[in-house]
Amino acid sequence: MTTAPADHPPLAPTPLLPVATARQTRARLRDALQGRWLVLWAAVAALAVDSALALAGPTAIGRITQAITDRRAPGALVCPVLLLAGAAAAGAVTGWCAAVLSARVVQPVAARLREDAVTAALALPVDVVEAGGAPAIWSPGSPVTWTGCHRSRPERWATSSRRR
């Protein structure tokens, strides 16, 4: 283990860039999802139906196993096998719908967030960026992601010609 020489003071932590509060984060999320609530709720509903259909498979397999254990007639297997096949097919469809709907909500919001993070980072003074280091700006937990691009810079939103 190495220690710093006595003539050098310990390194002070680099100053952090401003971090948004929970209230600012919720407001930012609400603004980002504006106009996408119907698609969001449709994705949530598709995910819920997909989850419910995932429960039908084990139930059908249990009924098939029980019918075989009880040595029932082969006709007793028809209903559970149809249930299993129908649940698998419906689950595939609802899973696909949930993925497509989720992507329609998440991808535009993530793209907008990336644009805003880059815009906020480019608007920062160079000495602040250098003091924070490259990982402070581009890491997944970056404080720049949520600050400097929403309430503190309303002029950016007023001059934007893109649909937000």
CSV table of N, CA and C in Angstrom, one decimal:
chain,number,residue,atom,x,y,z
A,1,MET,N,0.8,-1.2,0.0
A,1,MET,CA,0.0,0.0,0.0
A,1,MET,C,0.9,1.2,0.0
A,2,THR,N,0.6,2.2,-0.9
A,2,THR,CA,1.4,3.4,-1.0
A,2,THR,C,0.6,4.5,-0.4
A,3,THR,N,1.3,5.4,0.2
A,3,THR,CA,0.7,6.6,0.8
A,3,THR,C,1.3,7.8,0.2
A,4,ALA,N,0.6,8.9,0.2
A,4,ALA,CA,1.1,10.2,-0.3
A,4,ALA,C,2.2,10.7,0.6
A,5,PRO,N,3.2,11.3,0.0
A,5,PRO,CA,4.2,11.9,0.8
A,5,PRO,C,3.6,13.0,1.7
A,6,ALA,N,4.3,13.3,2.8
A,6,ALA,CA,3.8,14.3,3.8
A,6,ALA,C,3.7,15.7,3.2
A,7,ASP,N,4.6,16.0,2.2
A,7,ASP,CA,4.6,17.3,1.7
A,7,ASP,C,3.5,17.6,0.7
A,8,HIS,N,2.8,16.6,0.3
A,8,HIS,CA,1.6,16.8,-0.6
A,8,HIS,C,0.3,16.6,0.1
A,9,PRO,N,-0.6,17.6,0.0
A,9,PRO,CA,-1.9,17.4,0.7
A,9,PRO,C,-2.7,16.3,0.0
A,10,PRO,N,-3.6,15.7,0.7
A,10,PRO,CA,-4.5,14.7,0.1
A,10,PRO,C,-5.3,15.3,-1.0
A,11,LEU,N,-5.6,14.6,-2.1
A,11,LEU,CA,-6.3,15.1,-3.2
A,11,LEU,C,-7.8,15.4,-2.7
A,12,ALA,N,-8.2,16.6,-3.0
A,12,ALA,CA,-9.6,16.9,-2.7
A,12,ALA,C,-10.5,16.4,-3.8
A,13,PRO,N,-11.7,16.0,-3.4
A,13,PRO,CA,-12.6,15.4,-4.5
A,13,PRO,C,-12.9,16.5,-5.5
A,14,THR,N,-13.1,16.1,-6.7
A,14,THR,CA,-13.4,17.1,-7.7
A,14,THR,C,-14.8,17.6,-7.5
A,15,PRO,N,-15.1,18.9,-7.8
A,15,PRO,CA,-16.4,19.4,-7.6
A,15,PRO,C,-17.4,18.7,-8.5
A,16,LEU,N,-18.5,18.4,-7.9
A,16,LEU,CA,-19.6,17.7,-8.7
A,16,LEU,C,-20.4,18.7,-9.5
A,17,LEU,N,-20.8,18.3,-10.6
A,17,LEU,CA,-21.8,19.1,-11.4
A,17,LEU,C,-23.1,19.1,-10.7
A,18,PRO,N,-24.0,20.1,-10.9
A,18,PRO,CA,-25.2,20.1,-10.2
A,18,PRO,C,-26.1,18.9,-10.6
A,19,VAL,N,-26.8,18.4,-9.6
A,19,VAL,CA,-27.7,17.2,-9.7
A,19,VAL,C,-29.1,17.7,-9.5
A,20,ALA,N,-30.0,17.2,-10.3
A,20,ALA,CA,-31.4,17.5,-10.3
A,20,ALA,C,-32.0,16.9,-9.0
A,21,THR,N,-33.0,17.6,-8.5
A,21,THR,CA,-33.8,17.0,-7.4
A,21,THR,C,-34.8,16.0,-7.9
A,22,ALA,N,-35.4,15.3,-7.0
A,22,ALA,CA,-36.5,14.3,-7.4
A,22,ALA,C,-37.6,15.1,-8.1
A,23,ARG,N,-38.0,16.2,-7.6
A,23,ARG,CA,-39.1,17.0,-8.2
A,23,ARG,C,-38.7,17.4,-9.6
A,24,GLN,N,-37.5,17.9,-9.8
A,24,GLN,CA,-37.1,18.3,-11.2
A,24,GLN,C,-37.1,17.0,-12.1
A,25,THR,N,-36.6,15.9,-11.6
A,25,THR,CA,-36.6,14.7,-12.4
A,25,THR,C,-38.0,14.2,-12.8
A,26,ARG,N,-38.9,14.3,-11.9
A,26,ARG,CA,-40.3,13.9,-12.2
A,26,ARG,C,-40.9,14.9,-13.2
A,27,ALA,N,-40.6,16.2,-13.1
A,27,ALA,CA,-41.1,17.2,-14.0
A,27,ALA,C,-40.5,16.9,-15.4
A,28,ARG,N,-39.3,16.6,-15.4
A,28,ARG,CA,-38.6,16.3,-16.7
A,28,ARG,C,-39.2,15.1,-17.4
A,29,LEU,N,-39.5,14.0,-16.6
A,29,LEU,CA,-40.0,12.8,-17.1
A,29,LEU,C,-41.5,13.1,-17.6
A,30,ARG,N,-42.2,13.9,-16.9
A,30,ARG,CA,-43.6,14.2,-17.3
A,30,ARG,C,-43.6,15.0,-18.6
A,31,ASP,N,-42.6,15.9,-18.8
A,31,ASP,CA,-42.5,16.7,-20.0
A,31,ASP,C,-42.1,15.7,-21.2
A,32,ALA,N,-41.1,14.8,-20.9
A,32,ALA,CA,-40.6,13.9,-21.9
A,32,ALA,C,-41.7,13.0,-22.4
A,33,LEU,N,-42.6,12.6,-21.6
A,33,LEU,CA,-43.7,11.7,-21.9
A,33,LEU,C,-44.9,12.3,-22.5
A,34,GLN,N,-44.9,13.7,-22.5
A,34,GLN,CA,-46.1,14.4,-23.0
A,34,GLN,C,-46.4,13.9,-24.4
A,35,GLY,N,-47.7,13.6,-24.6
A,35,GLY,CA,-48.2,13.1,-25.9
A,35,GLY,C,-47.9,11.6,-26.2
A,36,ARG,N,-47.3,11.0,-25.2
A,36,ARG,CA,-47.0,9.5,-25.3
A,36,ARG,C,-47.7,8.7,-24.3
A,37,TRP,N,-48.6,9.3,-23.5
A,37,TRP,CA,-49.2,8.5,-22.4
A,37,TRP,C,-50.1,7.4,-22.9
A,38,LEU,N,-50.8,7.5,-24.0
A,38,LEU,CA,-51.7,6.5,-24.5
A,38,LEU,C,-50.8,5.3,-24.9
A,39,VAL,N,-49.7,5.5,-25.6
A,39,VAL,CA,-48.8,4.4,-26.0
A,39,VAL,C,-48.2,3.8,-24.8
A,40,LEU,N,-47.8,4.6,-23.8
A,40,LEU,CA,-47.2,4.0,-22.6
A,40,LEU,C,-48.2,3.1,-21.9
A,41,TRP,N,-49.5,3.5,-21.7
A,41,TRP,CA,-50.5,2.7,-21.0
A,41,TRP,C,-50.8,1.4,-21.9
A,42,ALA,N,-50.8,1.6,-23.2
A,42,ALA,CA,-51.0,0.4,-24.0
A,42,ALA,C,-49.8,-0.6,-23.8
A,43,ALA,N,-48.6,-0.1,-23.7
A,43,ALA,CA,-47.4,-1.0,-23.5
A,43,ALA,C,-47.6,-1.7,-22.1
A,44,VAL,N,-48.0,-0.9,-21.1
A,44,VAL,CA,-48.2,-1.5,-19.8
A,44,VAL,C,-49.3,-2.6,-19.8
A,45,ALA,N,-50.3,-2.3,-20.5
A,45,ALA,CA,-51.4,-3.3,-20.6
A,45,ALA,C,-50.9,-4.6,-21.3
A,46,ALA,N,-50.2,-4.4,-22.4
A,46,ALA,CA,-49.6,-5.5,-23.2
A,46,ALA,C,-48.7,-6.3,-22.3
A,47,LEU,N,-47.9,-5.7,-21.5
A,47,LEU,CA,-47.0,-6.4,-20.6
A,47,LEU,C,-47.8,-7.1,-19.5
A,48,ALA,N,-48.9,-6.5,-19.0
A,48,ALA,CA,-49.7,-7.2,-18.0
A,48,ALA,C,-50.3,-8.5,-18.6
A,49,VAL,N,-50.9,-8.3,-19.8
A,49,VAL,CA,-51.5,-9.5,-20.4
A,49,VAL,C,-50.5,-10.6,-20.7
A,50,ASP,N,-49.3,-10.2,-21.2
A,50,ASP,CA,-48.2,-11.1,-21.4
A,50,ASP,C,-47.8,-11.9,-20.2
A,51,SER,N,-47.8,-11.1,-19.1
A,51,SER,CA,-47.4,-11.8,-17.8
A,51,SER,C,-48.5,-12.8,-17.4
A,52,ALA,N,-49.8,-12.4,-17.6
A,52,ALA,CA,-50.9,-13.3,-17.2
A,52,ALA,C,-50.8,-14.6,-18.1
A,53,LEU,N,-50.5,-14.4,-19.4
A,53,LEU,CA,-50.5,-15.5,-20.3
A,53,LEU,C,-49.3,-16.4,-19.9
A,54,ALA,N,-48.2,-15.9,-19.3
A,54,ALA,CA,-47.1,-16.7,-18.9
A,54,ALA,C,-47.5,-17.6,-17.8
A,55,LEU,N,-48.5,-17.3,-17.0
A,55,LEU,CA,-48.9,-18.1,-15.9
A,55,LEU,C,-49.8,-19.3,-16.4
A,56,ALA,N,-50.3,-19.2,-17.6
A,56,ALA,CA,-51.2,-20.3,-18.2
A,56,ALA,C,-50.3,-21.5,-18.6
A,57,GLY,N,-49.1,-21.3,-19.0
A,57,GLY,CA,-48.2,-22.4,-19.3
A,57,GLY,C,-48.0,-23.4,-18.2
A,58,PRO,N,-47.5,-23.0,-17.1
A,58,PRO,CA,-47.4,-23.9,-15.9
A,58,PRO,C,-48.7,-24.6,-15.5
A,59,THR,N,-49.8,-23.8,-15.6
A,59,THR,CA,-51.1,-24.4,-15.2
A,59,THR,C,-51.4,-25.5,-16.2
A,60,ALA,N,-51.3,-25.3,-17.5
A,60,ALA,CA,-51.6,-26.3,-18.5
A,60,ALA,C,-50.7,-27.5,-18.3
A,61,ILE,N,-49.4,-27.3,-18.1
A,61,ILE,CA,-48.5,-28.4,-17.9
A,61,ILE,C,-48.9,-29.2,-16.6
A,62,GLY,N,-49.3,-28.5,-15.6
A,62,GLY,CA,-49.8,-29.2,-14.4
A,62,GLY,C,-51.0,-30.1,-14.6
A,63,ARG,N,-51.9,-29.6,-15.4
A,63,ARG,CA,-53.1,-30.4,-15.8
A,63,ARG,C,-52.8,-31.6,-16.6
A,64,ILE,N,-51.8,-31.4,-17.6
A,64,ILE,CA,-51.4,-32.5,-18.4
A,64,ILE,C,-50.7,-33.6,-17.5
A,65,THR,N,-49.9,-33.1,-16.6
A,65,THR,CA,-49.2,-34.1,-15.7
A,65,THR,C,-50.2,-34.8,-14.9
A,66,GLN,N,-51.2,-34.1,-14.3
A,66,GLN,CA,-52.2,-34.7,-13.5
A,66,GLN,C,-53.0,-35.7,-14.3
A,67,ALA,N,-53.4,-35.4,-15.5
A,67,ALA,CA,-54.2,-36.3,-16.3
A,67,ALA,C,-53.4,-37.6,-16.6
A,68,ILE,N,-52.1,-37.4,-16.9
A,68,ILE,CA,-51.3,-38.6,-17.1
A,68,ILE,C,-51.1,-39.4,-15.9
A,69,THR,N,-50.9,-38.8,-14.8
A,69,THR,CA,-50.8,-39.5,-13.5
A,69,THR,C,-52.0,-40.2,-13.1
A,70,ASP,N,-53.2,-39.6,-13.4
A,70,ASP,CA,-54.5,-40.3,-13.1
A,70,ASP,C,-54.9,-41.3,-14.1
A,71,ARG,N,-54.1,-41.5,-15.1
A,71,ARG,CA,-54.3,-42.4,-16.2
A,71,ARG,C,-55.7,-42.2,-16.9
A,72,ARG,N,-55.9,-40.9,-17.1
A,72,ARG,CA,-57.2,-40.5,-17.8
A,72,ARG,C,-57.1,-40.9,-19.3
A,73,ALA,N,-58.2,-40.8,-20.0
A,73,ALA,CA,-58.3,-41.1,-21.4
A,73,ALA,C,-57.5,-40.0,-22.2
A,74,PRO,N,-57.0,-40.4,-23.3
A,74,PRO,CA,-56.2,-39.4,-24.1
A,74,PRO,C,-57.0,-38.1,-24.4
A,75,GLY,N,-58.3,-38.2,-24.5
A,75,GLY,CA,-59.1,-37.0,-24.8
A,75,GLY,C,-59.1,-36.0,-23.7
A,76,ALA,N,-58.6,-36.4,-22.4
A,76,ALA,CA,-58.5,-35.5,-21.3
A,76,ALA,C,-57.3,-34.5,-21.5
A,77,LEU,N,-56.4,-34.9,-22.4
A,77,LEU,CA,-55.3,-34.0,-22.7
A,77,LEU,C,-55.5,-32.9,-23.7
A,78,VAL,N,-56.6,-33.0,-24.4
A,78,VAL,CA,-56.9,-32.1,-25.5
A,78,VAL,C,-57.0,-30.6,-24.9
A,79,CYS,N,-57.8,-30.5,-23.9
A,79,CYS,CA,-58.0,-29.1,-23.4
A,79,CYS,C,-56.8,-28.5,-22.8
A,80,PRO,N,-56.0,-29.2,-22.0
A,80,PRO,CA,-54.8,-28.6,-21.5
A,80,PRO,C,-53.7,-28.3,-22.6
A,81,VAL,N,-53.6,-29.2,-23.6
A,81,VAL,CA,-52.7,-29.0,-24.6
A,81,VAL,C,-53.1,-27.8,-25.5
A,82,LEU,N,-54.4,-27.6,-25.7
A,82,LEU,CA,-54.9,-26.4,-26.5
A,82,LEU,C,-54.6,-25.2,-25.7
A,83,LEU,N,-54.8,-25.3,-24.4
A,83,LEU,CA,-54.6,-24.1,-23.5
A,83,LEU,C,-53.1,-23.7,-23.5
A,84,LEU,N,-52.2,-24.7,-23.5
A,84,LEU,CA,-50.8,-24.5,-23.5
A,84,LEU,C,-50.4,-23.8,-24.9
A,85,ALA,N,-50.9,-24.4,-26.0
A,85,ALA,CA,-50.6,-23.9,-27.3
A,85,ALA,C,-51.1,-22.5,-27.5
A,86,GLY,N,-52.4,-22.3,-27.1
A,86,GLY,CA,-53.0,-20.9,-27.2
A,86,GLY,C,-52.3,-19.9,-26.4
A,87,ALA,N,-51.9,-20.3,-25.1
A,87,ALA,CA,-51.2,-19.3,-24.3
A,87,ALA,C,-49.8,-19.0,-24.9
A,88,ALA,N,-49.2,-20.0,-25.4
A,88,ALA,CA,-47.9,-19.7,-26.0
A,88,ALA,C,-48.0,-18.8,-27.2
A,89,ALA,N,-49.0,-19.0,-28.1
A,89,ALA,CA,-49.2,-18.2,-29.3
A,89,ALA,C,-49.6,-16.7,-28.9
A,90,ALA,N,-50.5,-16.6,-28.0
A,90,ALA,CA,-51.0,-15.3,-27.5
A,90,ALA,C,-49.9,-14.6,-26.8
A,91,GLY,N,-49.1,-15.3,-26.0
A,91,GLY,CA,-48.0,-14.7,-25.3
A,91,GLY,C,-47.0,-14.1,-26.3
A,92,ALA,N,-46.7,-14.9,-27.4
A,92,ALA,CA,-45.8,-14.4,-28.4
A,92,ALA,C,-46.3,-13.1,-29.0
A,93,VAL,N,-47.6,-13.0,-29.3
A,93,VAL,CA,-48.2,-11.8,-29.9
A,93,VAL,C,-48.1,-10.6,-28.9
A,94,THR,N,-48.6,-10.9,-27.7
A,94,THR,CA,-48.6,-9.8,-26.7
A,94,THR,C,-47.2,-9.4,-26.3
A,95,GLY,N,-46.2,-10.3,-26.3
A,95,GLY,CA,-44.8,-9.9,-26.0
A,95,GLY,C,-44.3,-9.0,-27.1
A,96,TRP,N,-44.6,-9.4,-28.4
A,96,TRP,CA,-44.1,-8.6,-29.5
A,96,TRP,C,-44.8,-7.2,-29.4
A,97,CYS,N,-46.1,-7.1,-29.2
A,97,CYS,CA,-46.8,-5.8,-29.1
A,97,CYS,C,-46.2,-5.0,-27.9
A,98,ALA,N,-45.9,-5.6,-26.8
A,98,ALA,CA,-45.3,-4.9,-25.7
A,98,ALA,C,-43.9,-4.3,-26.0
A,99,ALA,N,-43.1,-5.1,-26.8
A,99,ALA,CA,-41.8,-4.6,-27.1
A,99,ALA,C,-41.9,-3.5,-28.1
A,100,VAL,N,-42.8,-3.6,-29.1
A,100,VAL,CA,-42.9,-2.5,-30.1
A,100,VAL,C,-43.5,-1.2,-29.4
A,101,LEU,N,-44.5,-1.4,-28.6
A,101,LEU,CA,-45.1,-0.2,-27.9
A,101,LEU,C,-44.1,0.4,-26.9
A,102,SER,N,-43.3,-0.4,-26.2
A,102,SER,CA,-42.3,0.1,-25.3
A,102,SER,C,-41.2,0.9,-26.1
A,103,ALA,N,-40.8,0.4,-27.2
A,103,ALA,CA,-39.8,1.0,-28.0
A,103,ALA,C,-40.3,2.4,-28.5
A,104,ARG,N,-41.6,2.4,-28.9
A,104,ARG,CA,-42.2,3.7,-29.4
A,104,ARG,C,-42.2,4.8,-28.3
A,105,VAL,N,-42.2,4.3,-27.0
A,105,VAL,CA,-42.2,5.3,-25.9
A,105,VAL,C,-40.8,5.6,-25.6
A,106,VAL,N,-40.0,4.6,-25.4
A,106,VAL,CA,-38.6,4.8,-24.8
A,106,VAL,C,-37.6,5.4,-25.8
A,107,GLN,N,-37.6,4.9,-27.0
A,107,GLN,CA,-36.5,5.4,-27.9
A,107,GLN,C,-36.6,6.9,-28.2
A,108,PRO,N,-37.7,7.5,-28.4
A,108,PRO,CA,-37.7,9.0,-28.6
A,108,PRO,C,-37.4,9.7,-27.4
A,109,VAL,N,-37.8,9.2,-26.2
A,109,VAL,CA,-37.4,9.9,-25.0
A,109,VAL,C,-36.0,9.8,-24.7
A,110,ALA,N,-35.4,8.6,-24.9
A,110,ALA,CA,-33.9,8.4,-24.7
A,110,ALA,C,-33.1,9.3,-25.7
A,111,ALA,N,-33.6,9.4,-27.0
A,111,ALA,CA,-32.9,10.2,-28.0
A,111,ALA,C,-32.9,11.6,-27.6
A,112,ARG,N,-34.0,12.1,-27.1
A,112,ARG,CA,-34.2,13.5,-26.7
A,112,ARG,C,-33.3,13.8,-25.5
A,113,LEU,N,-33.2,12.8,-24.6
A,113,LEU,CA,-32.4,12.9,-23.4
A,113,LEU,C,-30.9,13.0,-23.8
A,114,ARG,N,-30.5,12.2,-24.7
A,114,ARG,CA,-29.1,12.2,-25.2
A,114,ARG,C,-28.8,13.6,-25.8
A,115,GLU,N,-29.7,14.1,-26.7
A,115,GLU,CA,-29.5,15.4,-27.3
A,115,GLU,C,-29.4,16.5,-26.2
A,116,ASP,N,-30.2,16.4,-25.2
A,116,ASP,CA,-30.2,17.4,-24.2
A,116,ASP,C,-28.9,17.3,-23.3
A,117,ALA,N,-28.5,16.1,-23.1
A,117,ALA,CA,-27.2,15.9,-22.3
A,117,ALA,C,-26.0,16.5,-23.1
A,118,VAL,N,-26.0,16.2,-24.4
A,118,VAL,CA,-24.9,16.8,-25.2
A,118,VAL,C,-25.0,18.3,-25.2
A,119,THR,N,-26.2,18.8,-25.4
A,119,THR,CA,-26.3,20.3,-25.5
A,119,THR,C,-25.9,20.9,-24.1
A,120,ALA,N,-26.3,20.3,-23.0
A,120,ALA,CA,-26.0,20.8,-21.7
A,120,ALA,C,-24.5,20.7,-21.5
A,121,ALA,N,-23.8,19.6,-21.9
A,121,ALA,CA,-22.4,19.5,-21.7
A,121,ALA,C,-21.6,20.5,-22.6
A,122,LEU,N,-22.1,20.7,-23.8
A,122,LEU,CA,-21.4,21.7,-24.6
A,122,LEU,C,-21.6,23.1,-24.2
A,123,ALA,N,-22.7,23.4,-23.4
A,123,ALA,CA,-22.9,24.7,-22.9
A,123,ALA,C,-22.1,25.0,-21.6
A,124,LEU,N,-21.6,24.0,-21.0
A,124,LEU,CA,-20.8,24.2,-19.8
A,124,LEU,C,-19.4,24.8,-20.1
A,125,PRO,N,-19.0,25.6,-19.1
A,125,PRO,CA,-17.6,26.2,-19.3
A,125,PRO,C,-16.6,25.1,-19.3
A,126,VAL,N,-15.5,25.3,-20.1
A,126,VAL,CA,-14.5,24.2,-20.3
A,126,VAL,C,-13.9,23.8,-19.0
A,127,ASP,N,-13.6,24.8,-18.1
A,127,ASP,CA,-12.9,24.5,-16.9
A,127,ASP,C,-13.8,23.6,-16.0
A,128,VAL,N,-15.1,23.7,-16.0
A,128,VAL,CA,-16.0,22.9,-15.3
A,128,VAL,C,-16.0,21.5,-15.8
A,129,VAL,N,-16.0,21.3,-17.1
A,129,VAL,CA,-15.9,20.0,-17.7
A,129,VAL,C,-14.6,19.3,-17.4
A,130,GLU,N,-13.5,20.0,-17.5
A,130,GLU,CA,-12.2,19.5,-17.3
A,130,GLU,C,-12.1,19.1,-15.8
A,131,ALA,N,-12.7,19.9,-14.9
A,131,ALA,CA,-12.6,19.6,-13.5
A,131,ALA,C,-13.4,18.3,-13.1
A,132,GLY,N,-14.5,18.1,-13.8
A,132,GLY,CA,-15.3,16.9,-13.6
A,132,GLY,C,-14.7,15.7,-14.2
A,133,GLY,N,-13.9,15.8,-15.3
A,133,GLY,CA,-13.4,14.7,-16.0
A,133,GLY,C,-14.4,14.2,-17.0
A,134,ALA,N,-13.9,13.5,-18.0
A,134,ALA,CA,-14.8,12.9,-19.0
A,134,ALA,C,-15.9,12.0,-18.5
A,135,PRO,N,-15.5,11.1,-17.5
A,135,PRO,CA,-16.6,10.2,-17.1
A,135,PRO,C,-17.7,10.9,-16.4
A,136,ALA,N,-17.5,12.1,-15.8
A,136,ALA,CA,-18.6,12.8,-15.1
A,136,ALA,C,-19.7,13.2,-16.1
A,137,ILE,N,-19.3,13.4,-17.3
A,137,ILE,CA,-20.3,13.9,-18.3
A,137,ILE,C,-20.9,12.7,-19.1
A,138,TRP,N,-20.2,11.7,-19.4
A,138,TRP,CA,-20.7,10.7,-20.3
A,138,TRP,C,-21.1,9.4,-19.7
A,139,SER,N,-20.9,9.3,-18.3
A,139,SER,CA,-21.2,8.0,-17.7
A,139,SER,C,-22.7,7.9,-17.5
A,140,PRO,N,-23.3,6.7,-17.3
A,140,PRO,CA,-24.7,6.5,-17.2
A,140,PRO,C,-25.4,7.3,-16.1
A,141,GLY,N,-24.7,7.5,-15.0
A,141,GLY,CA,-25.2,8.2,-13.9
A,141,GLY,C,-24.9,9.7,-13.9
A,142,SER,N,-24.6,10.2,-15.1
A,142,SER,CA,-24.1,11.6,-15.3
A,142,SER,C,-25.2,12.6,-14.8
A,143,PRO,N,-24.7,13.5,-13.9
A,143,PRO,CA,-25.6,14.6,-13.5
A,143,PRO,C,-26.0,15.5,-14.6
A,144,VAL,N,-25.1,15.6,-15.6
A,144,VAL,CA,-25.4,16.5,-16.8
A,144,VAL,C,-26.7,16.1,-17.5
A,145,THR,N,-26.9,14.8,-17.4
A,145,THR,CA,-28.1,14.2,-18.1
A,145,THR,C,-29.4,14.9,-17.7
A,146,TRP,N,-29.5,15.2,-16.5
A,146,TRP,CA,-30.8,15.8,-16.0
A,146,TRP,C,-30.7,17.3,-15.6
A,147,THR,N,-29.5,17.9,-15.7
A,147,THR,CA,-29.4,19.3,-15.4
A,147,THR,C,-29.0,20.1,-16.5
A,148,GLY,N,-29.2,21.4,-16.5
A,148,GLY,CA,-28.7,22.2,-17.5
A,148,GLY,C,-29.5,22.2,-18.8
A,149,CYS,N,-30.5,21.4,-18.9
A,149,CYS,CA,-31.2,21.3,-20.1
A,149,CYS,C,-32.7,21.3,-20.0
A,150,HIS,N,-33.2,21.7,-18.8
A,150,HIS,CA,-34.6,21.7,-18.7
A,150,HIS,C,-35.1,23.0,-18.2
A,151,ARG,N,-35.3,23.1,-16.9
A,151,ARG,CA,-35.9,24.4,-16.3
A,151,ARG,C,-34.8,25.5,-16.4
A,152,SER,N,-33.6,25.2,-16.3
A,152,SER,CA,-32.6,26.2,-16.2
A,152,SER,C,-32.3,26.9,-17.6
A,153,ARG,N,-32.8,26.2,-18.7
A,153,ARG,CA,-32.5,26.8,-20.0
A,153,ARG,C,-33.8,26.8,-20.8
A,154,PRO,N,-34.8,27.6,-20.4
A,154,PRO,CA,-36.0,27.7,-21.1
A,154,PRO,C,-35.9,28.2,-22.6
A,155,GLU,N,-34.8,29.0,-22.8
A,155,GLU,CA,-34.7,29.5,-24.2
A,155,GLU,C,-34.5,28.4,-25.2
A,156,ARG,N,-33.9,27.3,-24.8
A,156,ARG,CA,-33.6,26.2,-25.7
A,156,ARG,C,-35.0,25.6,-26.2
A,157,TRP,N,-35.9,25.5,-25.3
A,157,TRP,CA,-37.2,25.0,-25.6
A,157,TRP,C,-38.0,25.9,-26.5
A,158,ALA,N,-37.9,27.2,-26.2
A,158,ALA,CA,-38.7,28.2,-27.0
A,158,ALA,C,-38.2,28.3,-28.4
A,159,THR,N,-36.9,28.0,-28.7
A,159,THR,CA,-36.4,28.2,-30.0
A,159,THR,C,-36.4,26.9,-30.8
A,160,SER,N,-36.7,25.8,-30.2
A,160,SER,CA,-36.6,24.5,-30.9
A,160,SER,C,-37.7,24.4,-31.9
A,161,SER,N,-37.4,24.0,-33.1
A,161,SER,CA,-38.4,23.8,-34.1
A,161,SER,C,-39.0,22.4,-34.1
A,162,ARG,N,-38.3,21.5,-33.4
A,162,ARG,CA,-38.7,20.1,-33.4
A,162,ARG,C,-39.8,19.8,-32.5
A,163,ARG,N,-40.6,18.8,-32.7
A,163,ARG,CA,-41.7,18.5,-31.8
A,163,ARG,C,-41.2,17.8,-30.6
A,164,ARG,N,-41.6,18.3,-29.5
A,164,ARG,CA,-41.1,17.7,-28.2
A,164,ARG,C,-42.1,17.0,-27.5
